[in-house]
Every structure is written in C-alpha cells, then in structure tokens.
C-alpha cells in the first residue's frame, strides 16, 4: 500500500469494478490507513527499543520515571572511553539502575545545551561542569546547592577532597559541585630524545626552569630530532594557546585578566607582553612549530620529530597509545616573579536545578557521583589528577607513571578568571587564544598582541552580563 | 469543488449555500499552509522585531528591560557584525559565481551525452545528498587536514615544499570552505540546468544549425538566452542559500582561524545562544534578513528589467 502511495499518477486497473480506473491517486481512506500503519509502526519501534517513555516525555514535558538517571558529559576520545568504563562499573554495582548517559561536544556547545535544557525545565539529573564555569552557572541559578548531609550519607565529606578544587567548587560559601579531578597544562618529553640530548640525570630530567634554560633544552632536543625541539597546538586550537599564555602570564605575577565577574578588565599589560614575547621567541628561534594543529602537535612528539610537548595532561592516552617512550613533569617555571603557576581546570559533578525537588532522586544522583569518585583511579589513568584523596593517596595511583609525576602541578593550578564569557572553551579563551596565536606565528609584535588581548577583554567586559 | 451540474434543480437557498461553500474552498485549502506560515514565519518575525527593543537574556524569563533603539544602534556600530557580514557576502561571491557558471558549463557538456547520461547526472548530484556533517568530516580529516590531508600531499608531490594549512591559515580558510561548498552543492544547480536544457526544442537547434551556426555560436546565441529563466532561478536560490551559510563553516572552522570565516548567522547563534543575549541577537538576525531581502529584490528587479528590454 505504501509503495502505491509513492507512485501516484500511474494508472492501475481497478479489480473491484473491472473497469479501467482513473489515474491512481491516494484516496482519503488509503491515506488514513497509511497514516494508521505508520503510527502503529512507530509505536512498535518505540516499544521495541524501550524509548517510548522518552518520546512521550519529549512531547508532553512530563517527568522521567522515578528511577531514571540522566547524566550529561562533554567527554569524547580517551576521556569518553574511561567515563563509559566508570559508568559500567556503577551499573554493575547497581543492577537496578537505569543510567542514561549522553555525550555532547566540549566547550560552548555543551554549556549552551546544558543551560537551555535547564531553563527549558528538562535538565539532566547529573552533569559534568568545569570548575572554571561553575561560578557562572551557579550565579545564573542553573545549579542546585549540594546539601552537606546528603553528601555525607554517601561518604563524601570535605576532608576527602583535594583542597584547591574543593574550595573552587563553592560560590559564596555554598557548595555547587563535587570535584573529580584537576587537569593542568603540563610538559611531555621523550626519554630517548632527552637521553641523547644530555638532558637526563639519573633518569630524571635536568633543571630546565627559566626562560633560557628551557629554550636551551628545546634547542638540545632539536639537535637530536633534527626537526623541532618541542611542539604545541598553535592553529585551530585557541584553547591550548590560551592555556600556554595564562600559565606564563601567571608565573609573572600577572593579575587576573578580568574582575567583578567579568565586568572590569584588570589585565597586567606588561606581564602579558613579556609572556607573549617569550612565546614568540620560541617560535622565532624555530624551537616549536607555529603551524601545527592539536593532532599534529601530538604526532610530532610520538613520531620523534619533537622532544617535548606542551599540552593538557588528558592527552596522555593518545601518547601512551603510540607506544613512544616518554615521561612527564609539570610545565617548567619560566618566570619566578610569583609562586609556581600553570593553567589548570577541574571537572566537577553538578546537579542542574530540577523543576521539582525530589529527595529520592537526589540520593540516586549522589550515589552515582560517589561511585564515580570511588572509581576515579580509572579516571586518573586518563591523565587527570584525582581530587578524591583516597584515590590520590592510594598506592596504586602513586605507582602510576607518568601520571604521578606531575601531581604537584595541581597545587599551582590557575583557573580561568571568573566571567560570564569565560571558562572552558569560552569566548574569552577563543578571543585571547587568537591573539596569542598571532604572536606565536609572528603576525603581530608582543606589544600589539598584548594590546589586542586588552582590547578583546574590554569588548567582552563592555557587554552587559545576561545573568 | 464548485459544482457544474444540476444547479437548475436546486432551490435558491441550497444554491446559495453551495456558492458560499465554493467561496470558502480556496481559503480552506490554503489554510493549513497559511497556518504554518503564520505560526512559524510571521509570528517569529514579529517576535524578533519586538525582542530587539528589549535587553533580553536567555537566562531570564520574559523580554527583559526596554532599551528602545539602543540594540539597533549598537549593532550598527559593532565592528564584529560588519566583519561577519563581509565574510558572508564574500562567501556568497566565492560560491555563487562558480556554482552558476560551472553548473551551466557542466550541464551543457553532460547534455551532449546520449548514452550514460544518467550516470553523469548521478555522479554530479551524489555529493548533494551527503549530509553537511559528513561532508565536513570528509574534508576536515581527509582532504584538507594538516600534515596528513590529500590536498597537502598532492601539492607536495607537485613540488610545493610547505603547502598552506587549508583551514588553519586565515588567508586560505574561506577559499577552502567555498571550494568544499561548490563540490558539495553543485549537483542541485546542475540538475536544474539539465532540466532547462531539455526544455529547449530540438527544432530551434536545427534551425540555428541550418542557418550556419556552429556549436559555440549555438550555445552563445541560442542555449544561454533560452536558459535565462533557469539562470534567474538558480542564481537567486544560490545567493539566498549562500547568504544563509552556517553548518559547514561551524563544523569545519567554527568561524576561525582568528574569526576569519565567521558568517553572520554564526554571530547570531553565538550572541543569542552562547552568550544568551537574545535582544541583541534578534536585531542582528533582523538585519541579516533585511540584507537577504534587499539583495533578492535588487536581483529580481534587474532581471525583470533586462527581460523587458529584450
């Protein structure tokens, strides 16, 4: 019947009357029958795949079933695989659970969806948020405050968390997130290249702190590789450029880039210029490539065309998979005008504000959260420094290499400045990263790039906050 | 629906009722479409217009505070708005010209095939049915990728030592995106032209040939003028489609590098959904709407005048 609907206009003999019929056109009854058939088909499919309630929920806006746990995260690649493994451990321990995990594209797209879903009264029950984003989400009223007693019921008490991310999970002394890690910007190096370059001393990398010492180390590595000393993602990756800049800028004691939740610009122009000049120097002296994207930067290290790589610790899986001999350490202290600093962020589990508060669902959500923390050794294998101290202090994590070699970097963690346009993958990262990229590539002088950083910050700060 | 038989036998009352029903038939048939038009086109347009007078936020209920024309003034003074509009227009120029001329040329060539024309038609149309996400992935990770992409490999084989980063270099990114779009969407215009070519009667060709016109002259003086209406249609559809570009750019460069490929539509999405500034984004989208409307009207006006003159 449906096939006949597809080919209207074709003459078909009408067997009932035995006379040649008019050119075939679907009759009202046939259409109704077709429609009913389609509806029945859709219903059958829905029943078979078990998503009938989800579809109904989408149309009617009703609540999901009481035992349903919707979880949203922005994890793809190695992180995604590990998160799936941790979810499976939770499901194994809780055979009755109906966890539905959904993954979105990292950065602005993820946070836009999370905000819109919460405003539209269809939030997930548990979601991942970066701590750099948490203050803004909380101020916008998108997150539920986490009650201490409900947390304690699941064994989550303050002293079991790394102090820095735990503090950062609070807004106005109220807890809005449960941190699971700290993930700093760090330094990868090939042990074979470092060995040949004479940069190893008893298996440990020699002192490479300071602007000249680090440049010299890169130069020594370049002589071994014959191509590059180190590498960093410089094109199509504004976030990495921003991370490198914020690390060096903070080591110079630079003030936060913006203040008052993003309303005023407080950037230290001289410090910005000095940091940008150093970044440009590495490019000008041909120690690092100025035209490598994220994947290329990693490939240069894994194929031995670069001895060092500046990147986030979460890339560890990609480097491990390549089978290259490498080790890691915190990003060098290039400038010592201030305590050690490097860019870092943290993932936290948050509970988006629900249209209806429900204690059972709160317990269910926190039980899931506690399970992820308990299994965060798996998460740590993916490069992240665990925020859950039982995991961070466990013998298993201490023996994990190279992951345990940069744990100290978490203490120097500098988070993004708090601004409604800031945080992971935000406009602030993108715009400032563009300016840094221009300086690295030599398209603008350090002074011009610093001026541009200030100009873009002013432009962002001048816009009235939508919160 | 209007009845033509048996009216003489009807009482005046029934006849009047029938007439009334006949008068209602047209509007009733149009009603479903009109309803959609009002609910999904006019309604949002009016809403957008009104929202532009308020400082609306996605994170707050309602329109927000009244700001009068200040959003309009801000958008007109916003260098980023003009920059994205420039990108949009540049993309339109870079894609519309090849998409009309190449499609015409290829259709004329393909029309000469007697056997296997279906294959050529299929070959050119095939990319058009690929979703934009797949097209973006093919080019991002396959053809235009840095270090590993085919386009760089070919250039290296030709002796170019350091081929450009197609999507990472601000000087090349827009050209790359335009190239991808031409490859991907040319099939649609090609098919429209092929249909137009088949409408040209054989006798016109024969008459021209008898008058001594060679193949090139026949194309110039017979085929191209007779495809005038098709060209008008193809060009207008193409201009409007190119001015509304969003998905392939969003997926392949996200407007970068350094904002050099960000079209106005992405600026609307960024300000409206990412930044949550609904009032401001409403004004930007109204301006884009006006630009598209204006360009389409000017084009139609020019074409109509040209048609009258000829």
XYZ file of C-alpha atoms in Angstrom:
777
model
C 0.000 0.000 0.000
C 2.778 2.391 0.846
C 4.546 1.619 -2.388
C 1.465 2.591 -4.306
C 1.341 5.874 -2.438
C 4.901 6.502 -3.573
C 3.986 6.339 -7.227
C 0.862 8.417 -7.719
C -0.246 9.165 -11.231
C 0.258 5.653 -12.509
C -2.855 4.004 -13.944
C -3.874 0.839 -12.192
C -6.761 -1.426 -13.139
C -9.465 -1.455 -10.527
C -10.274 -5.130 -9.902
C -13.437 -4.397 -7.915
C -15.257 -2.803 -10.808
C -13.459 -4.448 -13.684
C -13.180 -1.108 -15.474
C -10.078 0.954 -16.171
C -9.734 3.341 -13.258
C -8.808 6.988 -13.347
C -5.090 7.765 -12.842
C -4.303 6.460 -9.397
C -4.401 8.981 -6.620
C -4.436 8.020 -2.968
C -7.957 8.013 -1.612
C -8.735 9.513 1.747
C -9.260 6.058 3.190
C -5.916 4.813 1.856
C -4.207 7.809 3.363
C -5.865 7.197 6.712
C -4.890 3.541 6.557
C -1.325 4.514 5.671
C -1.196 7.005 8.495
C -2.512 4.462 10.964
C 0.042 1.945 9.728
C 2.862 4.404 10.168
C 1.704 5.317 13.649
C 1.472 1.648 14.593
C 4.959 1.079 13.188
C 6.379 3.982 15.145
C 4.728 2.764 18.319
C 6.060 -0.770 17.758
C 9.590 0.551 17.198
C 9.311 2.695 20.281
C 8.174 -0.262 22.341
C 10.936 -2.479 20.991
C 13.736 -0.026 21.731
C 12.239 0.927 25.048
C 12.307 4.648 24.375
C 8.560 5.101 24.349
C 8.608 6.955 27.624
C 11.417 9.228 26.458
C 9.482 10.142 23.322
C 6.338 10.721 25.329
C 8.316 12.778 27.800
C 9.692 14.892 24.979
C 6.217 15.634 23.668
C 4.381 16.113 26.910
C 7.177 17.559 29.017
C 6.441 15.049 31.747
C 8.901 13.852 34.328
C 11.108 10.869 33.516
C 10.412 7.702 35.539
C 11.496 7.938 39.166
C 14.401 5.528 38.827
C 15.789 7.094 35.646
C 19.152 8.843 35.998
C 20.073 11.137 33.117
C 23.761 12.084 33.003
C 25.342 14.576 30.596
C 29.036 14.966 29.883
C 31.342 16.524 27.287
C 33.806 13.602 27.128
C 34.948 12.143 23.830
C 38.129 10.286 22.872
C 40.164 8.730 25.684
C 38.207 10.592 28.371
C 34.973 9.354 26.881
C 36.121 5.727 26.931
C 37.132 5.984 30.567
C 33.887 7.657 31.573
C 31.955 4.870 29.868
C 34.027 2.294 31.758
C 33.272 4.068 35.052
C 29.574 4.145 34.207
C 29.690 0.423 33.525
C 31.246 -0.187 36.948
C 28.395 1.793 38.512
C 25.825 -0.194 36.562
C 27.458 -3.457 37.628
C 27.242 -2.430 41.290
C 23.679 -1.148 40.859
C 21.935 -3.664 38.612
C 18.561 -1.923 39.079
C 19.759 1.458 37.883
C 18.639 2.930 34.608
C 21.504 5.272 33.860
C 21.220 7.173 30.597
C 24.468 8.923 29.726
C 24.660 11.454 26.896
C 27.822 12.983 25.452
C 27.958 16.399 23.787
C 30.665 18.414 22.050
C 33.040 20.024 24.548
C 33.079 23.774 25.107
C 30.455 26.365 24.310
C 28.073 23.902 22.568
C 27.921 21.723 25.685
C 27.278 24.574 28.097
C 24.712 26.132 25.789
C 22.762 22.869 25.730
C 23.085 22.416 29.474
C 21.801 25.950 30.107
C 18.962 25.719 27.610
C 17.829 22.331 28.923
C 17.791 23.610 32.493
C 15.936 26.800 31.563
C 13.549 24.685 29.478
C 12.833 22.543 32.551
C 14.314 19.343 31.040
C 17.702 19.248 32.786
C 19.738 16.082 33.216
C 19.892 14.893 36.822
C 23.663 14.879 36.978
C 26.055 16.731 34.675
C 29.735 17.458 34.324
C 30.833 21.081 34.605
C 34.306 22.597 34.576
C 35.109 24.469 37.760
C 36.012 27.445 35.566
C 32.353 27.508 34.509
C 30.789 26.634 37.843
C 30.550 30.148 39.396
C 28.689 31.474 36.356
C 26.308 28.509 36.168
C 25.601 28.848 39.894
C 25.018 32.610 39.702
C 22.673 32.085 36.779
C 20.611 29.868 39.062
C 21.152 26.774 36.936
C 22.599 24.566 39.684
C 21.214 23.086 42.871
C 23.127 23.711 46.040
C 24.508 20.455 47.427
C 23.372 19.651 50.978
C 26.231 18.507 53.235
C 24.150 15.875 54.999
C 23.052 14.187 51.782
C 26.698 14.123 50.672
C 27.859 12.693 53.985
C 25.266 9.938 53.641
C 27.193 8.734 50.564
C 30.551 9.084 52.313
C 31.532 12.340 50.630
C 32.959 14.587 53.334
C 35.124 17.703 52.780
C 38.366 16.264 54.173
C 38.385 13.572 51.494
C 38.795 16.128 48.689
C 41.846 17.947 47.371
C 41.575 21.384 48.997
C 42.027 23.574 45.919
C 39.305 22.151 43.665
C 37.056 21.697 46.709
C 37.334 25.416 47.536
C 36.745 26.294 43.904
C 33.521 24.245 43.953
C 31.999 26.782 46.331
C 30.281 30.018 45.380
C 29.597 32.404 48.280
C 30.448 29.571 50.703
C 27.823 27.311 49.182
C 28.762 24.034 47.539
C 27.598 23.579 43.947
C 29.902 20.902 42.586
C 31.752 17.730 43.537
C 35.224 17.903 42.002
C 36.544 14.743 40.440
C 39.944 15.941 39.206
C 42.406 18.704 38.449
C 43.855 18.705 34.952
C 46.832 21.011 34.499
C 48.712 22.077 31.392
C 51.911 20.051 31.546
C 55.123 19.091 29.783
C 55.586 15.788 27.948
C 59.080 14.685 26.920
C 60.578 11.775 25.077
C 63.045 9.959 27.286
C 65.078 8.687 24.334
C 65.483 12.198 22.892
C 66.250 13.694 26.306
C 68.838 10.977 26.900
C 70.668 11.685 23.640
C 70.411 15.433 24.230
C 72.085 15.011 27.594
C 69.030 16.286 29.417
C 68.649 13.270 31.693
C 70.371 12.871 35.009
C 69.808 9.542 36.693
C 66.627 9.046 34.675
C 65.262 12.440 35.728
C 65.028 15.486 33.523
C 67.651 18.073 34.481
C 66.637 21.539 35.668
C 65.002 23.314 32.742
C 63.335 26.146 34.681
C 63.913 29.697 33.489
C 63.491 31.325 30.089
C 66.955 30.490 28.761
C 67.300 27.045 30.298
C 64.005 25.903 28.755
C 64.935 27.348 25.356
C 68.342 25.640 25.585
C 66.699 22.327 26.431
C 64.441 22.679 23.400
C 67.465 23.508 21.260
C 69.355 20.452 22.516
C 66.328 18.287 21.709
C 66.085 19.862 18.258
C 69.655 18.823 17.524
C 68.677 15.244 18.297
C 65.372 15.153 16.403
C 66.604 17.283 13.521
C 63.149 18.806 13.155
C 61.715 20.521 16.222
C 62.691 20.901 19.861
C 59.144 20.850 21.204
C 55.625 21.229 19.963
C 52.361 22.840 20.947
C 48.998 23.112 19.185
C 49.145 26.519 17.549
C 46.435 26.539 14.896
C 42.779 25.567 15.119
C 43.247 25.319 18.872
C 42.732 28.633 20.613
C 42.157 26.934 23.967
C 45.691 25.476 24.016
C 47.167 28.844 23.085
C 45.211 30.439 25.904
C 46.430 27.793 28.375
C 50.073 28.373 27.462
C 49.625 32.133 27.761
C 47.766 32.011 31.079
C 50.471 29.742 32.545
C 53.372 32.066 31.694
C 51.362 35.199 32.450
C 50.506 33.880 35.912
C 54.138 32.958 36.584
C 54.907 36.639 36.037
C 52.514 37.520 38.821
C 50.008 38.948 36.371
C 46.720 39.958 37.950
C 43.557 38.093 36.936
C 42.667 39.145 33.396
C 39.212 40.384 34.411
C 37.460 41.109 37.693
C 33.951 41.645 39.074
C 32.573 38.572 37.339
C 33.857 39.889 34.026
C 32.648 43.484 34.306
C 36.085 45.103 34.576
C 39.405 44.472 32.842
C 42.288 44.064 35.250
C 44.912 42.528 32.946
C 48.527 43.484 33.551
C 49.660 44.678 30.146
C 53.396 44.482 30.849
C 53.168 40.920 32.121
C 51.067 39.979 29.104
C 53.645 41.491 26.769
C 56.501 39.653 28.483
C 54.672 36.322 28.337
C 53.792 36.856 24.674
C 57.381 37.878 23.874
C 58.616 34.590 25.313
C 56.053 32.602 23.356
C 57.071 34.451 20.205
C 60.736 33.769 20.950
C 60.148 30.001 20.930
C 58.540 30.322 17.506
C 61.113 32.735 16.074
C 64.046 30.573 17.132
C 62.284 27.685 15.364
C 62.202 25.635 18.552
C 58.482 24.888 18.234
C 56.308 24.825 15.096
C 53.917 27.724 14.558
C 51.610 25.810 12.232
C 50.629 22.587 13.971
C 47.078 21.714 14.971
C 46.233 19.656 18.054
C 46.682 16.282 16.409
C 49.860 17.314 14.581
C 51.427 18.623 17.809
C 50.976 15.216 19.443
C 52.104 13.346 16.332
C 55.343 15.358 16.217
C 56.155 14.039 19.699
C 55.070 10.454 19.114
C 56.991 10.142 15.834
C 60.110 11.597 17.384
C 60.110 14.832 15.380
C 59.886 16.798 18.617
C 61.378 16.039 22.001
C 58.851 17.988 24.107
C 55.128 18.700 24.008
C 53.205 21.339 25.936
C 49.647 20.144 26.278
C 46.960 19.184 28.757
C 47.502 16.049 30.816
C 44.397 14.490 29.251
C 46.346 13.806 26.046
C 48.258 11.117 27.899
C 46.136 8.349 26.377
C 46.953 9.432 22.833
C 50.683 9.481 23.614
C 50.560 6.176 25.506
C 48.736 4.503 22.618
C 51.546 5.432 20.249
C 53.992 3.315 22.244
C 56.549 6.140 22.365
C 58.970 6.224 25.311
C 58.038 9.313 27.231
C 57.690 10.861 30.637
C 56.014 13.934 32.049
C 56.579 16.738 34.522
C 54.805 19.961 35.431
C 55.141 22.808 32.929
C 58.552 24.466 33.607
C 58.709 27.537 35.787
C 59.798 30.012 33.129
C 59.370 33.121 35.273
C 59.675 33.207 39.032
C 58.108 36.551 39.874
C 55.278 34.689 41.588
C 54.625 31.281 43.163
C 54.631 28.398 40.676
C 51.645 28.606 38.377
C 50.223 26.719 35.443
C 46.847 26.715 33.769
C 44.502 24.079 35.112
C 40.850 23.303 35.309
C 38.792 20.661 37.089
C 35.820 18.538 36.205
C 33.066 18.525 38.773
C 29.749 16.755 39.013
C 26.894 19.178 39.383
C 23.167 18.770 39.830
C 21.315 21.078 37.448
C 18.305 22.774 39.046
C 15.325 20.448 38.731
C 11.800 21.698 38.109
C 10.751 19.615 41.121
C 12.931 18.759 44.096
C 12.902 15.092 44.926
C 14.916 13.581 47.791
C 14.994 10.076 46.320
C 16.403 11.326 43.070
C 18.946 13.449 44.956
C 20.161 10.329 46.750
C 20.270 8.433 43.468
C 22.295 11.208 41.841
C 24.749 11.438 44.720
C 25.106 7.665 44.860
C 26.164 7.760 41.208
C 28.576 10.607 41.958
C 30.124 8.708 44.856
C 30.555 5.691 42.610
C 32.458 7.773 40.035
C 34.739 9.114 42.778
C 35.383 5.626 44.123
C 36.416 4.528 40.657
C 38.400 7.650 39.871
C 41.630 5.686 39.590
C 40.374 4.762 36.154
C 39.858 8.460 35.520
C 43.397 9.188 36.755
C 44.823 6.745 34.221
C 43.481 9.124 31.603
C 45.818 11.824 32.897
C 43.660 13.693 35.390
C 44.950 14.280 38.919
C 42.253 12.812 41.166
C 40.524 15.239 43.514
C 39.299 12.337 45.650
C 42.084 11.955 48.193
C 41.537 8.228 48.881
C 42.419 7.728 45.211
C 45.145 10.380 45.035
C 46.915 8.902 48.067
C 46.420 5.266 47.111
C 49.491 3.159 46.408
C 48.054 2.290 43.013
C 47.999 5.950 41.933
C 51.444 6.667 43.412
C 52.842 3.866 41.270
C 51.073 5.037 38.165
C 53.597 6.588 35.770
C 53.896 9.095 34.277
C 50.625 10.252 35.872
C 52.031 10.595 39.376
C 54.989 12.675 38.146
C 53.019 15.878 37.786
C 50.613 15.671 40.717
C 52.392 18.676 42.248
C 51.292 20.844 39.330
C 47.755 20.765 40.715
C 48.946 22.904 43.618
C 49.939 25.688 41.226
C 46.661 25.435 39.386
C 45.439 28.747 37.977
C 41.822 28.604 36.872
C 40.339 30.884 34.223
C 39.253 34.282 35.515
C 35.616 34.230 36.598
C 33.485 35.872 33.906
C 30.192 35.038 32.287
C 32.040 34.843 28.968
C 34.953 32.823 30.459
C 35.806 29.235 31.325
C 36.374 26.082 29.314
C 36.065 26.616 25.566
C 34.560 30.077 26.098
C 34.659 33.300 24.123
C 37.386 34.593 26.429
C 39.607 31.578 25.700
C 38.910 31.800 21.982
C 39.483 35.541 21.595
C 42.600 35.712 23.783
C 43.888 32.485 22.196
C 43.572 34.100 18.758
C 45.803 36.974 19.892
C 48.387 34.571 21.366
C 48.371 32.539 18.166
C 49.065 35.693 16.142
C 52.042 36.486 18.395
C 53.450 32.946 18.169
C 53.150 32.931 14.386
C 54.893 36.323 14.249
C 51.863 38.025 12.719
C 51.964 40.690 15.435
C 54.523 42.053 17.878
C 54.228 41.082 21.547
C 53.118 44.643 22.344
C 50.440 44.629 19.636
C 49.246 41.192 20.768
C 49.081 42.384 24.394
C 47.097 45.430 23.274
C 44.806 43.119 21.384
C 44.310 40.947 24.465
C 43.291 44.048 26.388
C 41.036 45.242 23.562
C 39.153 41.941 23.288
C 38.767 41.794 27.058
C 37.341 45.317 27.072
C 34.964 44.398 24.312
C 33.752 41.332 26.226
C 33.552 43.245 29.510
C 31.546 46.097 27.970
C 28.650 43.788 27.187
C 26.038 43.718 29.906
C 26.010 40.335 31.619
C 22.964 38.243 30.738
C 22.968 36.775 34.252
C -15.205 21.526 -5.747
C -17.573 24.030 -7.418
C -20.425 22.080 -8.915
C -21.346 22.433 -12.569
C -24.254 20.026 -12.874
C -27.818 20.101 -11.743
C -27.863 23.654 -10.434
C -31.207 24.300 -12.181
C -32.982 21.806 -9.959
C -31.796 23.391 -6.738
C -33.818 25.713 -4.569
C -32.310 29.220 -4.269
C -31.361 28.519 -0.636
C -29.358 25.392 -1.382
C -27.739 27.069 -4.331
C -26.613 29.976 -2.159
C -25.197 27.581 0.426
C -23.307 25.820 -2.291
C -21.954 29.097 -3.588
C -20.788 30.044 -0.113
C -19.073 26.682 0.200
C -17.397 27.300 -3.141
C -16.144 30.655 -1.999
C -14.691 29.091 1.151
C -12.972 26.274 -0.707
C -9.914 28.303 -1.748
C -9.128 29.766 1.648
C -9.828 26.393 3.273
C -7.311 24.689 1.023
C -4.706 27.358 1.710
C -5.417 27.408 5.448
C -3.035 24.619 6.533
C -0.108 26.275 4.787
C -1.186 29.737 5.931
C -1.324 28.499 9.499
C 2.223 27.171 9.321
C 3.306 30.392 7.661
C 1.818 32.495 10.446
C 2.968 30.300 13.317
C 6.489 29.553 12.126
C 7.363 32.540 9.952
C 5.351 35.685 10.572
C 4.992 35.049 14.287
C 8.710 34.616 14.973
C 9.468 37.573 12.706
C 7.200 39.850 14.731
C 8.572 38.371 17.955
C 12.137 39.028 16.757
C 11.234 42.599 15.872
C 9.702 43.238 19.294
C 12.501 41.402 21.163
C 15.011 43.751 19.525
C 13.699 46.628 21.650
C 14.487 44.806 24.881
C 17.652 43.799 26.651
C 16.601 40.168 26.688
C 18.571 37.349 28.290
C 18.247 33.647 27.713
C 18.745 33.084 31.411
C 15.824 35.285 32.483
C 12.122 34.969 31.814
C 10.334 37.444 29.597
C 11.634 40.082 27.232
C 13.869 41.908 29.740
C 14.159 45.648 30.201
C 13.084 48.113 27.487
C 16.061 49.672 25.714
C 14.378 51.234 22.682
C 16.633 51.536 19.667
C 19.911 51.094 21.520
C 20.324 47.483 20.304
C 19.880 48.748 16.750
C 22.464 51.494 17.279
C 24.865 49.028 18.939
C 24.622 46.520 16.105
C 25.250 49.230 13.503
C 28.333 50.311 15.475
C 29.507 46.747 16.059
C 32.649 46.059 14.041
C 32.184 42.303 14.511
C 28.725 42.477 12.898
C 30.135 44.234 9.829
C 33.073 41.851 9.742
C 30.823 38.782 9.767
C 28.581 40.395 7.141
C 31.648 40.949 4.980
C 32.567 37.270 5.402
C 29.014 36.244 4.477
C 28.997 38.383 1.330
C 32.492 37.242 0.353
C 31.463 33.618 0.778
C 28.389 34.326 -1.377
C 30.552 35.799 -4.136
C 33.061 32.938 -3.911
C 30.376 30.281 -4.171
C 27.607 31.772 -6.324
C 29.764 32.586 -9.346
C 31.295 29.097 -9.754
C 28.087 27.393 -8.703
C 26.163 29.103 -11.512
C 28.834 29.121 -14.232
C 30.267 25.675 -13.542
C 26.827 24.133 -13.234
C 25.841 25.673 -16.586
C 29.033 24.508 -18.283
C 28.830 21.005 -16.881
C 25.133 20.720 -17.767
C 25.802 21.752 -21.379
C 28.581 19.165 -21.597
C 26.514 16.466 -19.944
C 23.556 17.224 -22.204
C 25.626 16.155 -25.216
C 25.932 12.623 -23.864
C 23.304 10.342 -25.287
C 24.334 7.127 -23.592
C 25.212 7.088 -19.907
C 23.720 10.480 -19.160
C 22.064 9.026 -16.088
C 25.478 8.151 -14.710
C 26.852 11.656 -15.196
C 23.749 13.168 -13.671
C 24.089 10.794 -10.723
C 27.811 11.478 -10.325
C 27.316 15.230 -10.081
C 24.252 15.032 -7.901
C 25.611 12.411 -5.485
C 27.587 14.799 -3.225
C 24.454 16.911 -2.741
C 22.684 14.132 -0.864
C 25.505 13.770 1.666
C 24.657 15.460 4.988
C 26.701 18.554 5.777
C 28.200 16.853 8.830
C 29.612 14.041 6.681
C 30.940 16.487 4.101
C 32.660 18.434 6.874
C 34.244 15.299 8.304
C 35.459 14.096 4.900
C 37.222 17.385 4.258
C 38.406 18.079 7.808
C 40.030 14.712 8.377
C 40.621 13.562 4.838
C 41.234 16.169 2.204
C 42.118 19.414 3.947
C 43.811 18.076 7.096
C 47.224 19.414 8.048
C 50.214 17.088 7.511
C 48.033 14.125 6.579
C 45.451 15.547 4.155
C 45.249 14.654 0.466
C 45.349 18.292 -0.686
C 48.689 18.872 1.017
C 50.044 15.548 -0.239
C 49.219 16.430 -3.831
C 50.879 19.815 -3.559
C 53.957 18.196 -2.032
C 54.020 15.738 -4.929
C 53.939 18.733 -7.266
C 56.989 20.140 -5.544
C 55.457 22.680 -3.144
C 57.574 22.413 -0.026
C 55.291 23.862 2.613
C 51.679 23.759 1.441
C 49.303 26.064 3.284
C 47.161 24.959 6.191
C 43.904 24.991 4.287
C 41.644 25.501 7.252
C 44.203 26.900 9.707
C 45.519 29.847 7.695
C 43.294 32.966 7.733
C 44.260 33.671 4.102
C 43.126 30.275 2.869
C 40.293 29.159 5.107
C 37.458 30.960 3.290
C 38.670 29.736 -0.101
C 38.789 26.182 1.219
C 35.268 26.424 2.606
C 33.983 27.862 -0.672
C 35.668 25.056 -2.599
C 34.093 22.407 -0.409
C 30.679 24.044 -0.797
C 30.990 24.167 -4.587
C 31.905 20.478 -4.779
C 29.155 19.543 -2.384
C 26.211 21.548 -3.752
C 26.849 21.911 -7.487
C 24.639 18.905 -8.240
C 21.443 20.803 -7.460
C 22.102 23.666 -9.903
C 23.431 21.151 -12.425
C 20.167 19.229 -12.381
C 18.113 22.427 -12.717
C 20.168 23.429 -15.760
C 19.917 19.964 -17.252
C 16.137 20.175 -16.949
C 16.210 23.628 -18.561
C 18.306 22.313 -21.453
C 15.847 19.530 -22.130
C 13.048 22.099 -22.459
C 14.750 23.729 -25.440
C 13.006 22.284 -28.507
C 15.147 20.365 -30.984
C 13.835 22.425 -33.916
C 15.464 25.584 -32.534
C 18.811 23.833 -32.601
C 18.137 22.507 -36.076
C 17.059 25.906 -37.402
C 20.162 27.533 -35.975
C 22.344 24.803 -37.451
C 20.714 25.266 -40.865
C 21.441 28.976 -40.651
C 25.074 28.014 -40.313
C 25.614 28.489 -36.534
C 28.474 26.390 -35.182
C 28.278 24.615 -31.795
C 29.824 27.515 -29.884
C 27.510 30.056 -31.558
C 24.507 27.866 -30.831
C 25.480 27.776 -27.166
C 26.045 31.546 -27.025
C 23.100 32.766 -29.033
C 20.513 30.036 -28.544
C 21.104 27.921 -25.458
C 22.234 30.557 -22.956
C 19.481 33.095 -23.797
C 16.857 30.372 -23.695
C 18.128 29.324 -20.254
C 17.558 32.870 -18.970
C 14.708 31.968 -16.638
C 16.599 28.976 -15.265
C 19.618 31.191 -14.637
C 17.486 33.708 -12.755
C 16.066 30.964 -10.586
C 19.397 29.239 -9.989
C 21.140 32.499 -9.112
C 18.508 33.686 -6.678
C 18.296 30.309 -4.940
C 22.084 30.198 -4.762
C 22.501 33.725 -3.401
C 19.941 33.127 -0.692
C 21.460 29.737 0.202
C 24.977 31.190 0.369
C 23.901 34.160 2.495
C 22.443 31.683 4.954
C 25.641 29.630 5.221
C 26.217 28.132 8.647
C 26.691 24.405 9.117
C 29.791 23.534 7.109
C 31.637 26.586 8.456
C 30.540 25.902 12.026
C 31.753 22.319 11.823
C 34.969 22.822 9.866
C 36.435 26.017 11.317
C 33.874 27.223 13.888
C 34.371 30.664 12.350
C 38.146 30.609 12.809
C 41.049 30.832 12.385
C 41.090 34.132 14.185
C 37.437 34.724 13.324
C 38.289 34.990 9.632
C 35.436 32.794 8.396
C 32.680 33.596 10.894
C 29.443 34.278 8.980
C 26.646 36.490 10.310
C 24.440 33.504 11.045
C 27.072 32.141 13.400
C 27.352 35.551 15.023
C 23.620 35.342 15.687
C 23.971 31.870 17.206
C 26.983 32.946 19.273
C 25.379 36.064 20.700
C 21.901 34.587 21.050
C 22.519 31.102 22.380
C 26.083 31.017 23.697
C 26.097 34.499 25.237
C 22.359 34.393 25.894
C 21.797 37.958 24.621
C 18.515 37.370 22.860
C 17.582 41.014 22.261
C 20.859 41.826 20.585
C 20.846 38.613 18.528
C 17.291 39.435 17.389
C 18.460 42.717 15.932
C 21.412 41.090 14.174
C 19.108 38.490 12.625
C 16.665 41.189 11.522
C 19.496 42.994 9.770
C 20.610 39.788 8.062
C 17.009 39.209 6.986
C 16.891 42.715 5.508
C 20.180 42.181 3.670
C 18.935 38.932 2.117
C 15.602 40.537 1.211
C 17.295 43.562 -0.327
C 19.770 41.548 -2.399
C 16.995 39.265 -3.682
C 14.759 42.232 -4.584
C 17.546 44.090 -6.382
C 18.411 40.959 -8.330
C 14.789 40.346 -9.336
C 14.383 43.991 -10.327
C 17.489 43.904 -12.522
C 16.445 40.660 -14.176
C 12.893 41.830 -14.818
C 14.178 44.996 -16.474
C 16.602 43.004 -18.605
C 13.770 40.671 -19.647
C 11.519 43.583 -20.613
C 14.262 45.188 -22.664
C 14.876 42.026 -24.603
